[in-house]
PDB file of C-alpha atoms in Angstrom:
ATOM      1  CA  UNK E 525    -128.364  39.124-215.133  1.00 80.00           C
ATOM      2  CA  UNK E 526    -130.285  42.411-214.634  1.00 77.00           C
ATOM      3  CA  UNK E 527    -130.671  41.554-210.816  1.00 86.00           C
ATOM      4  CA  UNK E 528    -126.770  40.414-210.676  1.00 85.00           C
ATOM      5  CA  UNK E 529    -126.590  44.296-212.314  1.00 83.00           C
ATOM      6  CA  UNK E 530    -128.303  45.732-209.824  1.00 87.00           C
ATOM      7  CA  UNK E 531    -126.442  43.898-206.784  1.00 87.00           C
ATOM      8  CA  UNK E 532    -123.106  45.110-208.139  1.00 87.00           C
ATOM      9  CA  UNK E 533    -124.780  48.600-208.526  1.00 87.00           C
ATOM     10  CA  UNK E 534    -126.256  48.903-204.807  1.00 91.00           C
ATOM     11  CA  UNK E 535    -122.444  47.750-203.844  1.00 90.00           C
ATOM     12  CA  UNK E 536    -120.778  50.127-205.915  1.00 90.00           C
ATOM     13  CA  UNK E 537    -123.261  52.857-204.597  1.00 93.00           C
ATOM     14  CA  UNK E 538    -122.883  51.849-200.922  1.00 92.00           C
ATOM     15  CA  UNK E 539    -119.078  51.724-201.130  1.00 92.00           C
ATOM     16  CA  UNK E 540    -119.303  55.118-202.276  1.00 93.00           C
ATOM     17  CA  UNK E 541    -121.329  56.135-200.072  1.00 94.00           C
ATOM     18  CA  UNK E 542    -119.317  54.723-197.389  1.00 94.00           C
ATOM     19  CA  UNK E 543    -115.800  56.344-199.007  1.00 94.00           C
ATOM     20  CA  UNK E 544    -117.998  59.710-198.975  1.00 95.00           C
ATOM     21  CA  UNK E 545    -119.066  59.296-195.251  1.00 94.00           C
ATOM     22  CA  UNK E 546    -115.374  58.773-194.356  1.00 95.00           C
ATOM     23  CA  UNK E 547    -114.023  61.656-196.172  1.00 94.00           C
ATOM     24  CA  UNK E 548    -116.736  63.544-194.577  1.00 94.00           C
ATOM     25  CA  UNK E 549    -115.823  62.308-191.153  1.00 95.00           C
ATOM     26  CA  UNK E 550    -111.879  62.772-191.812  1.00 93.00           C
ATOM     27  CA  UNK E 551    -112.959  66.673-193.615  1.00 92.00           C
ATOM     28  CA  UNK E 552    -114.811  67.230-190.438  1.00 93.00           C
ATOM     29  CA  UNK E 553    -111.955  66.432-187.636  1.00 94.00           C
ATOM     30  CA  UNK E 554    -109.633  68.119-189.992  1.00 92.00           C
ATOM     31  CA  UNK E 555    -111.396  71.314-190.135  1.00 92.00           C
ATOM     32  CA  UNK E 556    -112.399  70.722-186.227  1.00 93.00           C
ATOM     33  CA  UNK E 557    -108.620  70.767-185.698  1.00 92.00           C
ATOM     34  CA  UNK E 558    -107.590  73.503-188.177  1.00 90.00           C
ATOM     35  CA  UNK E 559    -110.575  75.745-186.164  1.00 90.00           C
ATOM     36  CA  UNK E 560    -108.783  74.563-182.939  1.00 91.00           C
ATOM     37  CA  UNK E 561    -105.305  75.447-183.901  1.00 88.00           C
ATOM     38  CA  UNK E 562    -106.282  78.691-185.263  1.00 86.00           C
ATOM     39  CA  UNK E 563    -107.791  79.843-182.018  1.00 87.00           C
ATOM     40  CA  UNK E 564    -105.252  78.247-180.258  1.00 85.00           C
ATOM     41  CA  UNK E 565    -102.934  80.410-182.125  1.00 83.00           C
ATOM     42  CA  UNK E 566    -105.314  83.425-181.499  1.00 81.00           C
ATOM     43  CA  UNK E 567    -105.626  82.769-177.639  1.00 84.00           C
ATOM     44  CA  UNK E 568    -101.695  82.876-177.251  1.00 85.00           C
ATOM     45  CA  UNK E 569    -101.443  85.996-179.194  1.00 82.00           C
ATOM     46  CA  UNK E 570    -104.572  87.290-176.883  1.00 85.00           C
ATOM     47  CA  UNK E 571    -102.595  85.958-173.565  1.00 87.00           C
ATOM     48  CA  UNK E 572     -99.354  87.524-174.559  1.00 89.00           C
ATOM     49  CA  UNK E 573    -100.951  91.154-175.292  1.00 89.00           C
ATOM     50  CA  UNK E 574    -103.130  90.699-171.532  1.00 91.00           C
ATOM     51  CA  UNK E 575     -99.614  89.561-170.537  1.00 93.00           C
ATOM     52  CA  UNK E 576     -98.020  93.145-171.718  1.00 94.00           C
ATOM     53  CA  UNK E 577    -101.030  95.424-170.645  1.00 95.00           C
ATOM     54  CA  UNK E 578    -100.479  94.014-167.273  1.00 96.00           C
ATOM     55  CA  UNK E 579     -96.808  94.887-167.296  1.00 96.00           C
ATOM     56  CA  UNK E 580     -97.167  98.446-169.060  1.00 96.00           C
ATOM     57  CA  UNK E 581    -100.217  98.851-166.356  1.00 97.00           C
ATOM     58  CA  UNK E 582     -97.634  97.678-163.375  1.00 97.00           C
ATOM     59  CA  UNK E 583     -94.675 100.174-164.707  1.00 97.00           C
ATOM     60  CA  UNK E 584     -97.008 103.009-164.949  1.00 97.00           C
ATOM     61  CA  UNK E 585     -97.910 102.523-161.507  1.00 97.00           C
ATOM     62  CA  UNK E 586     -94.665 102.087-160.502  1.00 97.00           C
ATOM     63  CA  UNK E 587     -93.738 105.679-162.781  1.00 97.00           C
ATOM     64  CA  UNK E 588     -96.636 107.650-160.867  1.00 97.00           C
ATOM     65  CA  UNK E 589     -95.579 106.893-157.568  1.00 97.00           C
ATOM     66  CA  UNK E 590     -91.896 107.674-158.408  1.00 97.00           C
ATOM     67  CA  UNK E 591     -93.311 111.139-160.105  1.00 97.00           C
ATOM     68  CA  UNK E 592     -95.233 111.883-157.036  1.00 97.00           C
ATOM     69  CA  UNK E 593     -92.552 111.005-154.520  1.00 97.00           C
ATOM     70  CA  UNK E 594     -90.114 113.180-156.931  1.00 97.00           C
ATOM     71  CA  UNK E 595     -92.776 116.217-156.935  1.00 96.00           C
ATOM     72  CA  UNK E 596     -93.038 115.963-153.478  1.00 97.00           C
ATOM     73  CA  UNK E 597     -89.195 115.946-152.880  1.00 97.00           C
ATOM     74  CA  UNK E 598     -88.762 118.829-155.115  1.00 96.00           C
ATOM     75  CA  UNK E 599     -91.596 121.292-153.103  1.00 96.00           C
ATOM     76  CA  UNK E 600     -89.407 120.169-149.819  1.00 97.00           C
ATOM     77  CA  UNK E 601     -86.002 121.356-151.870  1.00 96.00           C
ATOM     78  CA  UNK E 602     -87.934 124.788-153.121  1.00 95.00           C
ATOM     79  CA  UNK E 603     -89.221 124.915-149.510  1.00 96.00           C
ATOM     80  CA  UNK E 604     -85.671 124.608-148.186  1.00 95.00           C
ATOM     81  CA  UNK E 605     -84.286 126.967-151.129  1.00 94.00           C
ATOM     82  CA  UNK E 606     -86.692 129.423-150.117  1.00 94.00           C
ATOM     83  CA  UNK E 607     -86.010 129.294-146.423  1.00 94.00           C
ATOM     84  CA  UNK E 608     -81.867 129.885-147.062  1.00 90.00           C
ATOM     85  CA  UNK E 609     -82.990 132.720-148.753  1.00 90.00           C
ATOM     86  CA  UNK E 610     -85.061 134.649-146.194  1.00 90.00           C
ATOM     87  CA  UNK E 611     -82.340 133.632-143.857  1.00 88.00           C
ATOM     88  CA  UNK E 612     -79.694 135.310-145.863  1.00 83.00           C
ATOM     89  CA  UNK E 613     -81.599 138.185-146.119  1.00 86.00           C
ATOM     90  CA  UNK E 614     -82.404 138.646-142.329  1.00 85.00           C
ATOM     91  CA  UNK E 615     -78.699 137.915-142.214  1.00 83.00           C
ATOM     92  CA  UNK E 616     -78.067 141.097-144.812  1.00 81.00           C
ATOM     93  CA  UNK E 617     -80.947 142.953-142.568  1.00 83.00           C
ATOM     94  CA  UNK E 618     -78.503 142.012-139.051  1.00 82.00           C
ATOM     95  CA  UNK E 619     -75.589 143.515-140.898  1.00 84.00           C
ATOM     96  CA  UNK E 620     -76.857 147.053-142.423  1.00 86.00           C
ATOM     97  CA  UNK E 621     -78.892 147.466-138.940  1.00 86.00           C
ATOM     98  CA  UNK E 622     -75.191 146.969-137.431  1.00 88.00           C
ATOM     99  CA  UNK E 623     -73.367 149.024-139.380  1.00 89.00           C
ATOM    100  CA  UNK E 624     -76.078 151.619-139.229  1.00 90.00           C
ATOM    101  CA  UNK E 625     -75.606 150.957-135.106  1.00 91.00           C
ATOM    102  CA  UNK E 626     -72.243 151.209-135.712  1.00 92.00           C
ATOM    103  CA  UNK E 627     -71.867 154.621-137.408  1.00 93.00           C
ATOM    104  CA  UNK E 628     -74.269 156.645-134.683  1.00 91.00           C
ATOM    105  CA  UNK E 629     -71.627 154.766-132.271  1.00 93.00           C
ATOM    106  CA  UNK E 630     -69.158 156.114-133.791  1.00 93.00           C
ATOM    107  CA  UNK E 631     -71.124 159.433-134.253  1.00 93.00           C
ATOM    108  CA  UNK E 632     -72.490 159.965-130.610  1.00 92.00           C
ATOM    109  CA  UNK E 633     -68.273 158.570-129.647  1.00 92.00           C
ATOM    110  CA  UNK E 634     -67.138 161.630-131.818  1.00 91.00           C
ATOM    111  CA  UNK E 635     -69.419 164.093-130.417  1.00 90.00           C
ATOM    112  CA  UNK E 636     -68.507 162.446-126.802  1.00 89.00           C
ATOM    113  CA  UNK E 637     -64.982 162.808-127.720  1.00 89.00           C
ATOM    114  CA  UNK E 638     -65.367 166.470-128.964  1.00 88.00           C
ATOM    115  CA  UNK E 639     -67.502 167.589-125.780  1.00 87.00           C
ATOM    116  CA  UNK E 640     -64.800 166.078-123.267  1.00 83.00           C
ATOM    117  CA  UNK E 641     -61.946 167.925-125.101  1.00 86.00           C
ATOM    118  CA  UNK E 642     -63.779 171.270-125.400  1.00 84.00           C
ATOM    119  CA  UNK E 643     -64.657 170.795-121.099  1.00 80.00           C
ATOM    120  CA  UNK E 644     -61.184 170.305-120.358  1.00 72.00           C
ATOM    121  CA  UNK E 645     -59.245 172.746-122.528  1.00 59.00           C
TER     122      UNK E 645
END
């Protein structure tokens, strides 16, 4: 009896242990998976942020060029700004140095004038 005791002992002991070594088995894929969705979760929230840098890094590119190209076209305006100005100025210069012309014309036409008159009379 004490040896038909002991059987049924050793099998209860070696089903448990088998039970145990299955839930151990089935605990280990299930936290192998759980570790696997987690950084699968991680990775995607990782690719997506790469994903954005490389956009914000493309568009800030593209934003420096365009600031360049628009610094650049703004010296050629000032450039051309500055350039009407002088020109009106010379243009300002042409006109006082002809009316300045204009009244010793008028002047040396007066005293002509004056001189013939004075010969003839």
């Amino acid at each position: 009896m004490l040896s038909n005791l002991m059987k049924v002992h050793q099998a209860k002991q070696n089903a448990r242990k088998e039970r145990q070594e299955k839930k151990k088995r089935e605990a280990i894929i299930s936290a192998t998976a759980l570790t696997h969705a987690l950084v699968d979760n991680l990775n995607a929230g990782v690719a997506n942020a790469y994903v954005n840098q490389k956009k914000l890094d493309t568009e800030t590119k593209i934003l420096q060029a365009n600031a360049a190209q628009f610094s650049k076209q703004t010296a050629q305006w000032l450039k051309l700004v500055e350039d009407f100005n002088t020109a009106l100025k010379e243009i300002g210069d042409v006109e006082n140095w002809a009316k300045s012309i204009e009244t010793d014309m008028r002047t040396i036409s007066s005293a002509l004038e004056y001189t013939y008159k004075r010969s003839d009379g």
